[in-house]
Amino acid sequence: MASPNSISFGGDILAPIVRAAIAPAWARWERSPYLKHLRALRNTQFQPRDVILGAQWEALRKILLHGYEQTTYYRERFDEAGVNPRELDSVDDLLRVPLLTKADLRERPGAMVALPFRGIPLHVNKTSGSTGVSVQVKYDEITGQLRRAMTLRSDEWSRWRLGERVAAVWGNPEYVQRGWRGRLRNVLLERATYLDTLKMDESAMRRFADTLRRRPPSLLFGHAHSLYLFARFLRFGGDVPFRPKGIISSAMVLHDWEREVIEDVFGTPVTNRYGCEEVSLIACECEQHNGLHVNADGVFVEIIRADGSPAQSGERGAVVVTDLVNYAMPMIRYQIGDMATATDRECGCGRGLPLIERVEGRIADYVVTPTGEMISGISLTENFAMLIPGLVQLQIVQETASQFVFRIVRGADFGDESLQVLEKLVRERFGCGVEYECDFVDRILPEPSGKYRFCVSKVPNPFSSVASSVSK
Ligand SMILES: [Zn+2]
């Protein structure tokens, strides 16, 4: 929809100055090595896959040994399981290493901090607790600067370049909490304009659009659904005031129908990124938008079946991630609670970084039908949203195996036909023994983190029970 009359990105004379002078000077002042890391990472991403996987495996062995030798938690867990990290030679050995769950993290965080890091100041990342369990992960400054560089490398895959303006549709801008230094840094270095997702009403979106008209951003960044809502707002107004070089969707699963609207409105491809507070960046799409490249310098990703064995290429499974850089509080075989599809494809972009085919959403968001079939909440909401006329927003809540609530935001053309289609879809998808009710609301509210949840299942599935039993 971005028309030729749209104001495109341009006239940003400060960007090359930030890139060449302000950012390096600021990094020297902060004594931060992140720009040096970034230069190295730009090169290593194009190494052959076997070189990258070899280095990743060595980093994995190193962090396992460190966890075993320097934390009481992993020492106990590995001994109980009969695992000696010095003898880790193959994926089969790795599968014997116990999984780490959110419950473990909540129960014994102190025992997971490595001995050399006890008593020194550490950063803390908290998760929002959207699946009912809020956890905290500590990390040191060295890890923070490495992560900063790894995130910037993936930012650049969107075609944005360091120093260029950013528009962020995000909750709780971090710079505000850092006082005047944070504000100065934002003006001179990060150059981000924020739309707070927790106050995202029409007038806030209009003000945001007006600001971006005056100072067009090179990158639009945000939660998938918030980007979609903003794109839809601009489409209704018939005026898209800027056209970014890149768009990064992060922190939530990006639905295909959201991607279509965002790309159509801005005339720019969306770069889908996957990460979490606990380990930061996990994977990100490159310019080819065909699968997500694993951030192999920072994490080791496994996709496993319900019985704990590795999923094959093309198969869906639970995501398990080991953080390769956080030595302060090692995160070893952490079960994030998400599902993804594995692949051993290589990408045509020339990067040797391995791929994840698709991120499928949270395990807790899977609906389990009365016959035991698992249906991804993402595909369900996508399917319903496409087929039901007049549906603006939908949240599916599975209360029990046979009871559902559909929270629906109606558009002008929502009517009897919409309800008939809904009835038909419910019978097709879940069978005749299922009861449901419709709850018509003005808005589906985001969670405190600013993220939206479109499918909530209160029924456990094979992956949720395996995750907890393996870890006990
Ligand atoms: Zn690629």
Short mmCIF file of C-alpha atoms and ligand atoms in Angstrom, two decimals:
data_model
loop_
_atom_site.label_atom_id
_atom_site.label_comp_id
_atom_site.label_asym_id
_atom_site.label_seq_id
_atom_site.Cartn_x
_atom_site.Cartn_y
_atom_site.Cartn_z
CA MET A 1 0.00 0.00 0.00
CA ALA A 2 2.98 2.32 0.43
CA SER A 3 2.22 4.78 -2.36
CA PRO A 4 4.79 6.58 -4.47
CA ASN A 5 3.74 9.69 -2.58
CA SER A 6 4.74 8.22 0.73
CA ILE A 7 7.69 9.95 2.28
CA SER A 8 10.52 7.47 2.04
CA PHE A 9 13.46 7.16 4.38
CA GLY A 10 16.04 9.76 3.55
CA GLY A 11 17.65 13.02 4.51
CA ASP A 12 19.08 11.53 7.68
CA ILE A 13 22.40 13.33 7.68
CA LEU A 14 23.20 12.35 11.26
CA ALA A 15 23.26 8.57 10.54
CA PRO A 16 26.75 8.38 8.94
CA ILE A 17 28.11 10.63 11.70
CA VAL A 18 26.65 8.38 14.41
CA ARG A 19 28.06 5.31 12.66
CA ALA A 20 31.55 6.70 12.02
CA ALA A 21 32.13 8.96 15.02
CA ILE A 22 29.54 9.03 17.80
CA ALA A 23 29.08 5.27 18.24
CA PRO A 24 32.85 4.51 18.37
CA ALA A 25 33.46 7.45 20.75
CA TRP A 26 30.57 6.40 22.98
CA ALA A 27 31.84 2.78 23.02
CA ARG A 28 35.32 4.02 24.06
CA TRP A 29 33.77 6.15 26.80
CA GLU A 30 31.71 3.19 28.02
CA ARG A 31 34.77 0.93 27.59
CA SER A 32 32.50 -1.36 25.62
CA PRO A 33 33.92 -3.82 23.08
CA TYR A 34 30.57 -4.32 21.30
CA LEU A 35 31.62 -2.69 18.02
CA LYS A 36 34.70 -4.92 17.89
CA HIS A 37 32.46 -7.95 18.51
CA LEU A 38 30.10 -6.76 15.79
CA ARG A 39 32.90 -6.53 13.21
CA ALA A 40 34.00 -10.08 14.05
CA LEU A 41 30.43 -11.42 13.96
CA ARG A 42 29.78 -9.87 10.55
CA ASN A 43 32.61 -12.06 9.22
CA THR A 44 32.02 -15.32 11.10
CA GLN A 45 28.39 -15.58 9.94
CA PHE A 46 29.68 -16.44 6.44
CA GLN A 47 32.03 -19.21 7.57
CA PRO A 48 31.22 -22.72 6.26
CA ARG A 49 28.56 -24.49 8.27
CA ASP A 50 30.91 -27.21 9.58
CA VAL A 51 33.32 -24.57 10.92
CA ILE A 52 30.45 -22.79 12.70
CA LEU A 53 29.02 -26.03 14.11
CA GLY A 54 32.47 -27.14 15.27
CA ALA A 55 33.03 -23.90 17.17
CA GLN A 56 29.50 -24.07 18.59
CA TRP A 57 30.06 -27.61 19.88
CA GLU A 58 33.31 -26.57 21.58
CA ALA A 59 31.52 -23.63 23.23
CA LEU A 60 28.81 -26.02 24.38
CA ARG A 61 31.33 -28.40 25.97
CA LYS A 62 33.00 -25.47 27.68
CA ILE A 63 29.82 -24.09 29.25
CA LEU A 64 28.72 -27.56 30.41
CA LEU A 65 32.06 -28.13 32.09
CA HIS A 66 31.90 -24.65 33.64
CA GLY A 67 28.37 -25.30 34.93
CA TYR A 68 29.49 -28.60 36.44
CA GLU A 69 32.62 -27.25 38.07
CA GLN A 70 31.39 -23.83 39.20
CA THR A 71 27.74 -24.24 40.27
CA THR A 72 26.22 -26.42 42.95
CA TYR A 73 23.02 -26.79 40.91
CA TYR A 74 24.52 -28.39 37.80
CA ARG A 75 27.04 -30.42 39.83
CA GLU A 76 24.14 -32.09 41.67
CA ARG A 77 21.95 -32.52 38.61
CA PHE A 78 24.69 -33.96 36.40
CA ASP A 79 25.86 -36.35 39.14
CA GLU A 80 22.30 -37.57 39.71
CA ALA A 81 21.95 -38.25 35.99
CA GLY A 82 25.40 -39.88 35.76
CA VAL A 83 26.63 -37.27 33.27
CA ASN A 84 30.29 -36.32 33.10
CA PRO A 85 30.64 -33.22 30.89
CA ARG A 86 34.31 -34.08 30.22
CA GLU A 87 33.09 -37.07 28.25
CA LEU A 88 30.58 -35.18 26.10
CA ASP A 89 31.35 -36.39 22.59
CA SER A 90 28.05 -36.68 20.71
CA VAL A 91 24.44 -35.58 20.55
CA ASP A 92 23.53 -38.87 22.28
CA ASP A 93 25.66 -37.82 25.27
CA LEU A 94 23.97 -34.44 25.28
CA LEU A 95 20.51 -36.01 25.45
CA ARG A 96 21.42 -37.45 28.87
CA VAL A 97 22.03 -33.96 30.28
CA PRO A 98 18.92 -33.05 32.34
CA LEU A 99 16.58 -30.38 30.97
CA LEU A 100 16.18 -27.11 32.83
CA THR A 101 12.62 -25.78 33.22
CA LYS A 102 11.11 -22.51 34.38
CA ALA A 103 10.11 -24.25 37.63
CA ASP A 104 13.78 -25.21 38.27
CA LEU A 105 14.83 -21.63 37.61
CA ARG A 106 12.30 -20.29 40.06
CA GLU A 107 13.11 -22.77 42.81
CA ARG A 108 16.93 -22.58 42.93
CA PRO A 109 18.24 -19.48 41.17
CA GLY A 110 20.96 -18.91 43.80
CA ALA A 111 22.49 -22.37 43.28
CA MET A 112 22.79 -21.65 39.55
CA VAL A 113 25.04 -18.59 39.90
CA ALA A 114 28.66 -19.67 39.23
CA LEU A 115 31.10 -19.35 42.13
CA PRO A 116 33.40 -16.70 40.55
CA PHE A 117 30.36 -14.44 40.01
CA ARG A 118 28.90 -14.58 43.52
CA GLY A 119 28.94 -11.27 45.33
CA ILE A 120 29.72 -9.16 42.26
CA PRO A 121 27.10 -6.92 40.64
CA LEU A 122 25.20 -8.67 37.86
CA HIS A 123 22.43 -7.62 35.48
CA VAL A 124 19.04 -9.26 35.92
CA ASN A 125 16.53 -10.11 33.20
CA LYS A 126 13.01 -10.95 34.34
CA THR A 127 10.47 -12.75 32.22
CA SER A 128 6.94 -11.47 32.14
CA GLY A 129 5.48 -14.67 33.52
CA SER A 130 2.89 -14.96 30.77
CA THR A 131 2.72 -18.74 31.21
CA GLY A 132 2.19 -18.34 34.93
CA VAL A 133 5.83 -18.53 36.04
CA SER A 134 8.00 -15.43 36.22
CA VAL A 135 11.74 -16.14 36.34
CA GLN A 136 14.95 -14.14 36.69
CA VAL A 137 18.23 -14.75 34.92
CA LYS A 138 21.47 -13.00 35.89
CA TYR A 139 24.32 -12.19 33.52
CA ASP A 140 27.51 -10.12 33.60
CA GLU A 141 28.59 -7.10 31.59
CA ILE A 142 30.77 -9.15 29.22
CA THR A 143 27.73 -11.23 28.25
CA GLY A 144 25.62 -8.10 27.89
CA GLN A 145 28.07 -6.54 25.40
CA LEU A 146 28.35 -9.76 23.38
CA ARG A 147 24.56 -9.99 23.18
CA ARG A 148 24.34 -6.36 22.13
CA ALA A 149 26.65 -7.11 19.17
CA MET A 150 24.79 -10.29 18.23
CA THR A 151 21.47 -8.46 18.22
CA LEU A 152 22.92 -5.65 16.09
CA ARG A 153 24.21 -8.19 13.58
CA SER A 154 20.71 -9.60 13.16
CA ASP A 155 19.24 -6.06 13.05
CA GLU A 156 21.41 -5.46 10.00
CA TRP A 157 19.79 -8.39 8.17
CA SER A 158 16.70 -6.16 7.93
CA ARG A 159 18.82 -3.70 5.81
CA TRP A 160 18.94 -1.16 8.65
CA ARG A 161 22.44 0.18 9.41
CA LEU A 162 23.96 1.25 12.71
CA GLY A 163 23.25 4.90 13.41
CA GLU A 164 19.99 5.14 11.46
CA ARG A 165 16.70 6.17 13.09
CA VAL A 166 14.46 3.55 14.67
CA ALA A 167 10.74 3.54 15.43
CA ALA A 168 9.87 1.06 18.17
CA VAL A 169 6.40 -0.21 19.01
CA TRP A 170 7.28 -1.55 22.42
CA GLY A 171 6.32 -1.51 26.11
CA ASN A 172 8.47 0.17 28.77
CA PRO A 173 11.27 1.94 26.85
CA GLU A 174 14.45 1.03 28.68
CA TYR A 175 16.25 4.32 28.19
CA VAL A 176 13.70 6.20 30.31
CA GLN A 177 14.69 4.12 33.34
CA ARG A 178 18.34 5.09 32.88
CA GLY A 179 17.73 8.81 33.57
CA TRP A 180 19.43 11.64 31.71
CA ARG A 181 22.23 9.40 30.44
CA GLY A 182 19.69 7.05 28.94
CA ARG A 183 17.89 9.96 27.27
CA LEU A 184 21.11 11.43 25.89
CA ARG A 185 22.18 8.04 24.63
CA ASN A 186 18.84 7.62 22.92
CA VAL A 187 19.06 11.01 21.19
CA LEU A 188 22.65 10.59 20.01
CA LEU A 189 23.13 6.87 19.60
CA GLU A 190 20.04 4.66 19.60
CA ARG A 191 17.82 7.25 17.96
CA ALA A 192 14.59 5.45 18.77
CA THR A 193 11.07 6.92 18.90
CA TYR A 194 8.71 4.80 20.98
CA LEU A 195 5.04 3.96 20.82
CA ASP A 196 4.18 2.36 24.15
CA THR A 197 2.20 -0.81 23.42
CA LEU A 198 0.37 -0.53 26.72
CA LYS A 199 -1.11 2.86 25.73
CA MET A 200 -1.68 2.10 22.08
CA ASP A 201 -4.95 3.89 21.40
CA GLU A 202 -5.83 5.85 18.27
CA SER A 203 -4.55 9.21 19.47
CA ALA A 204 -1.21 7.69 20.56
CA MET A 205 -0.86 6.01 17.16
CA ARG A 206 -1.70 9.29 15.40
CA ARG A 207 0.94 11.20 17.39
CA PHE A 208 3.47 8.45 16.67
CA ALA A 209 2.69 8.58 12.92
CA ASP A 210 3.04 12.39 12.92
CA THR A 211 6.42 12.20 14.65
CA LEU A 212 7.61 9.61 12.14
CA ARG A 213 6.43 11.80 9.25
CA ARG A 214 8.78 14.53 10.46
CA ARG A 215 11.64 12.15 11.23
CA PRO A 216 11.22 9.04 9.06
CA PRO A 217 12.84 5.95 10.61
CA SER A 218 14.98 3.51 8.68
CA LEU A 219 13.81 0.64 10.90
CA LEU A 220 10.40 -0.14 12.33
CA PHE A 221 10.69 -2.54 15.24
CA GLY A 222 8.16 -4.11 17.57
CA HIS A 223 5.93 -6.93 18.81
CA ALA A 224 4.36 -8.72 15.86
CA HIS A 225 0.79 -7.93 16.76
CA SER A 226 1.46 -4.32 17.76
CA LEU A 227 3.11 -3.74 14.38
CA TYR A 228 0.03 -5.23 12.78
CA LEU A 229 -2.31 -2.96 14.76
CA PHE A 230 -0.27 0.10 13.81
CA ALA A 231 -0.21 -0.94 10.12
CA ARG A 232 -3.96 -1.46 10.15
CA PHE A 233 -4.49 1.96 11.75
CA LEU A 234 -2.45 3.61 8.96
CA ARG A 235 -4.29 1.65 6.29
CA PHE A 236 -7.66 2.88 7.53
CA GLY A 237 -6.36 6.44 7.55
CA GLY A 238 -5.23 5.96 3.94
CA ASP A 239 -1.89 7.63 4.62
CA VAL A 240 1.41 5.90 5.32
CA PRO A 241 3.80 8.69 6.33
CA PHE A 242 7.07 6.79 5.94
CA ARG A 243 8.55 3.73 4.33
CA PRO A 244 11.25 2.03 6.43
CA LYS A 245 14.17 0.11 4.92
CA GLY A 246 13.51 -2.70 7.32
CA ILE A 247 10.88 -4.00 9.75
CA ILE A 248 11.76 -6.35 12.60
CA SER A 249 9.07 -8.29 14.37
CA SER A 250 10.17 -9.70 17.70
CA ALA A 251 9.07 -11.18 21.03
CA MET A 252 5.90 -12.79 19.68
CA VAL A 253 5.08 -15.29 16.97
CA LEU A 254 4.35 -13.48 13.71
CA HIS A 255 1.15 -14.72 12.08
CA ASP A 256 1.13 -14.96 8.29
CA TRP A 257 -1.94 -12.71 8.08
CA GLU A 258 -0.23 -10.07 10.25
CA ARG A 259 2.90 -10.23 8.09
CA GLU A 260 0.80 -9.75 4.94
CA VAL A 261 -0.88 -6.61 6.25
CA ILE A 262 2.36 -5.08 7.62
CA GLU A 263 4.27 -5.75 4.38
CA ASP A 264 1.43 -4.46 2.24
CA VAL A 265 1.04 -1.22 4.21
CA PHE A 266 4.76 -0.36 4.42
CA GLY A 267 5.92 -1.98 1.18
CA THR A 268 8.85 -3.53 3.08
CA PRO A 269 9.50 -7.19 4.01
CA VAL A 270 9.21 -8.12 7.68
CA THR A 271 12.24 -9.72 9.34
CA ASN A 272 10.96 -12.22 11.87
CA ARG A 273 13.09 -12.63 14.97
CA TYR A 274 12.92 -15.14 17.81
CA GLY A 275 14.38 -14.64 21.27
CA CYS A 276 13.51 -14.49 24.95
CA GLU A 277 14.54 -12.59 28.04
CA GLU A 278 16.41 -15.57 29.51
CA VAL A 279 18.95 -16.07 26.71
CA SER A 280 18.33 -13.05 24.45
CA LEU A 281 18.53 -13.58 20.66
CA ILE A 282 17.90 -17.17 19.51
CA ALA A 283 17.30 -16.92 15.75
CA CYS A 284 16.40 -14.41 13.07
CA GLU A 285 15.42 -14.34 9.41
CA CYS A 286 17.95 -13.02 6.90
CA GLU A 287 17.18 -11.06 3.73
CA GLN A 288 15.81 -14.25 2.11
CA HIS A 289 13.02 -14.67 4.73
CA ASN A 290 13.13 -18.43 4.39
CA GLY A 291 13.59 -19.87 7.90
CA LEU A 292 15.42 -18.29 10.84
CA HIS A 293 19.22 -18.41 11.27
CA VAL A 294 20.26 -19.61 14.72
CA ASN A 295 22.52 -17.20 16.58
CA ALA A 296 25.11 -19.97 16.83
CA ASP A 297 27.71 -17.69 18.44
CA GLY A 298 25.39 -17.19 21.41
CA VAL A 299 23.18 -20.26 21.72
CA PHE A 300 22.96 -23.97 20.95
CA VAL A 301 19.42 -24.90 19.92
CA GLU A 302 17.84 -28.37 20.04
CA ILE A 303 14.33 -29.24 18.88
CA ILE A 304 13.13 -32.38 20.66
CA ARG A 305 10.17 -34.75 20.51
CA ALA A 306 7.88 -35.49 23.45
CA ASP A 307 10.08 -38.51 24.32
CA GLY A 308 13.21 -36.31 24.45
CA SER A 309 14.79 -37.58 21.21
CA PRO A 310 15.84 -35.04 18.54
CA ALA A 311 13.22 -34.01 15.97
CA GLN A 312 14.22 -34.68 12.36
CA SER A 313 14.26 -32.10 9.59
CA GLY A 314 10.69 -30.99 8.89
CA GLU A 315 9.43 -32.24 12.25
CA ARG A 316 7.87 -30.14 15.01
CA GLY A 317 9.20 -30.32 18.57
CA ALA A 318 9.95 -28.45 21.78
CA VAL A 319 12.73 -25.83 21.74
CA VAL A 320 15.63 -26.46 24.13
CA VAL A 321 18.38 -23.86 24.26
CA THR A 322 21.80 -23.66 25.89
CA ASP A 323 23.31 -20.21 26.36
CA LEU A 324 26.95 -20.27 25.21
CA VAL A 325 28.00 -16.88 26.57
CA ASN A 326 26.41 -16.48 30.00
CA TYR A 327 29.05 -17.78 32.42
CA ALA A 328 27.55 -15.97 35.43
CA MET A 329 24.39 -18.06 35.54
CA PRO A 330 24.70 -20.92 33.04
CA MET A 331 21.50 -21.86 31.21
CA ILE A 332 21.98 -25.44 30.09
CA ARG A 333 19.32 -27.29 28.06
CA TYR A 334 16.66 -24.78 29.02
CA GLN A 335 13.18 -25.69 27.91
CA ILE A 336 11.72 -22.35 26.96
CA GLY A 337 8.21 -23.65 26.50
CA ASP A 338 8.00 -22.99 22.74
CA MET A 339 7.48 -25.28 19.78
CA ALA A 340 9.39 -25.01 16.49
CA THR A 341 9.97 -27.00 13.32
CA ALA A 342 13.51 -28.27 12.70
CA THR A 343 15.30 -28.16 9.35
CA ASP A 344 18.72 -29.12 8.02
CA ARG A 345 18.28 -26.98 4.90
CA GLU A 346 20.98 -24.48 4.05
CA CYS A 347 20.09 -20.89 3.21
CA GLY A 348 20.85 -19.36 -0.18
CA CYS A 349 22.27 -16.23 1.48
CA GLY A 350 25.65 -17.92 2.05
CA ARG A 351 25.56 -17.71 5.85
CA GLY A 352 26.72 -20.91 7.51
CA LEU A 353 24.52 -20.30 10.57
CA PRO A 354 22.07 -23.23 10.91
CA LEU A 355 18.33 -22.70 10.40
CA ILE A 356 15.06 -23.21 12.27
CA GLU A 357 12.24 -23.70 9.75
CA ARG A 358 9.49 -22.02 11.73
CA VAL A 359 8.66 -20.94 15.27
CA GLU A 360 5.26 -22.40 16.12
CA GLY A 361 4.37 -20.69 19.39
CA ARG A 362 4.15 -21.63 23.01
CA ILE A 363 3.53 -25.21 24.14
CA ALA A 364 0.87 -23.83 26.49
CA ASP A 365 -0.91 -22.30 23.49
CA TYR A 366 -1.58 -25.65 21.86
CA VAL A 367 -5.18 -26.77 21.88
CA VAL A 368 -5.72 -30.46 22.61
CA THR A 369 -8.87 -31.87 21.00
CA PRO A 370 -11.06 -34.46 22.78
CA THR A 371 -9.37 -37.12 20.60
CA GLY A 372 -5.91 -36.01 21.81
CA GLU A 373 -4.82 -34.20 18.64
CA MET A 374 -2.55 -31.19 19.23
CA ILE A 375 -3.41 -28.10 17.17
CA SER A 376 -1.14 -25.07 17.13
CA GLY A 377 -2.92 -22.02 18.54
CA ILE A 378 -1.20 -19.90 15.89
CA SER A 379 -2.63 -21.86 12.98
CA LEU A 380 -6.03 -22.03 14.66
CA THR A 381 -6.40 -18.32 15.20
CA GLU A 382 -4.96 -17.69 11.75
CA ASN A 383 -7.45 -20.05 10.17
CA PHE A 384 -10.45 -18.63 12.08
CA ALA A 385 -9.41 -15.02 11.45
CA MET A 386 -9.11 -15.61 7.71
CA LEU A 387 -12.40 -17.45 7.31
CA ILE A 388 -14.83 -15.68 9.65
CA PRO A 389 -16.24 -12.54 8.01
CA GLY A 390 -16.07 -9.34 10.04
CA LEU A 391 -13.73 -10.70 12.70
CA VAL A 392 -11.29 -8.02 13.88
CA GLN A 393 -9.56 -9.85 16.72
CA LEU A 394 -9.97 -13.26 18.29
CA GLN A 395 -8.72 -14.97 21.41
CA ILE A 396 -9.37 -18.70 21.83
CA VAL A 397 -9.43 -20.02 25.41
CA GLN A 398 -9.63 -23.76 25.98
CA GLU A 399 -11.02 -24.26 29.49
CA THR A 400 -11.25 -28.08 29.42
CA ALA A 401 -10.84 -30.72 26.71
CA SER A 402 -14.41 -30.05 25.51
CA GLN A 403 -15.08 -26.40 26.51
CA PHE A 404 -13.96 -23.28 24.67
CA VAL A 405 -14.48 -19.55 25.01
CA PHE A 406 -14.02 -17.31 21.95
CA ARG A 407 -13.26 -13.70 22.81
CA ILE A 408 -14.24 -11.75 19.72
CA VAL A 409 -13.80 -8.16 18.62
CA ARG A 410 -16.46 -7.58 15.95
CA GLY A 411 -16.06 -5.45 12.87
CA ALA A 412 -18.94 -3.69 11.08
CA ASP A 413 -19.71 -6.69 8.85
CA PHE A 414 -19.77 -9.27 11.62
CA GLY A 415 -23.20 -10.95 11.64
CA ASP A 416 -25.19 -14.20 11.53
CA GLU A 417 -23.08 -15.57 8.73
CA SER A 418 -19.94 -15.05 10.83
CA LEU A 419 -21.48 -17.08 13.66
CA GLN A 420 -22.45 -19.85 11.25
CA VAL A 421 -18.90 -20.03 9.90
CA LEU A 422 -17.56 -20.15 13.46
CA GLU A 423 -19.92 -23.02 14.31
CA LYS A 424 -18.82 -24.91 11.20
CA LEU A 425 -15.11 -24.39 11.96
CA VAL A 426 -15.52 -25.56 15.57
CA ARG A 427 -17.23 -28.78 14.41
CA GLU A 428 -14.59 -29.38 11.74
CA ARG A 429 -11.65 -28.74 14.01
CA PHE A 430 -12.79 -30.12 17.38
CA GLY A 431 -15.70 -32.49 16.62
CA CYS A 432 -19.33 -32.46 17.75
CA GLY A 433 -18.79 -33.13 21.45
CA VAL A 434 -17.34 -29.67 22.09
CA GLU A 435 -19.20 -26.79 23.76
CA TYR A 436 -18.29 -23.17 23.29
CA GLU A 437 -19.44 -19.67 24.09
CA CYS A 438 -18.71 -16.33 22.45
CA ASP A 439 -17.63 -13.39 24.55
CA PHE A 440 -17.92 -10.15 22.56
CA VAL A 441 -15.40 -7.56 23.73
CA ASP A 442 -14.20 -4.12 22.56
CA ARG A 443 -10.57 -5.05 22.67
CA ILE A 444 -8.30 -7.99 23.44
CA LEU A 445 -5.93 -6.58 26.00
CA PRO A 446 -2.20 -7.28 25.91
CA GLU A 447 -0.45 -8.83 28.88
CA PRO A 448 1.56 -6.57 31.23
CA SER A 449 4.63 -7.17 29.01
CA GLY A 450 2.79 -5.61 26.06
CA LYS A 451 2.52 -8.97 24.25
CA TYR A 452 -0.74 -10.49 23.08
CA ARG A 453 -1.85 -14.05 23.57
CA PHE A 454 -4.36 -15.37 21.05
CA CYS A 455 -4.77 -18.91 22.17
CA VAL A 456 -4.68 -20.02 25.77
CA SER A 457 -5.12 -23.69 26.60
CA LYS A 458 -5.64 -24.81 30.16
CA VAL A 459 -5.39 -28.45 29.07
CA PRO A 460 -1.93 -30.08 29.39
CA ASN A 461 -0.47 -31.71 26.25
CA PRO A 462 2.19 -34.45 25.80
CA PHE A 463 4.98 -31.85 25.57
CA SER A 464 4.07 -30.06 28.80
CA SER A 465 4.07 -33.28 30.84
CA VAL A 466 7.32 -34.59 29.33
CA ALA A 467 9.05 -31.32 30.03
CA SER A 468 8.29 -31.53 33.73
CA SER A 469 8.91 -35.27 34.13
CA VAL A 470 12.30 -35.19 32.38
CA SER A 471 13.46 -32.39 34.62
CA LYS A 472 12.53 -34.03 37.92
ZN ZN B 1 20.04 -16.75 5.07
#
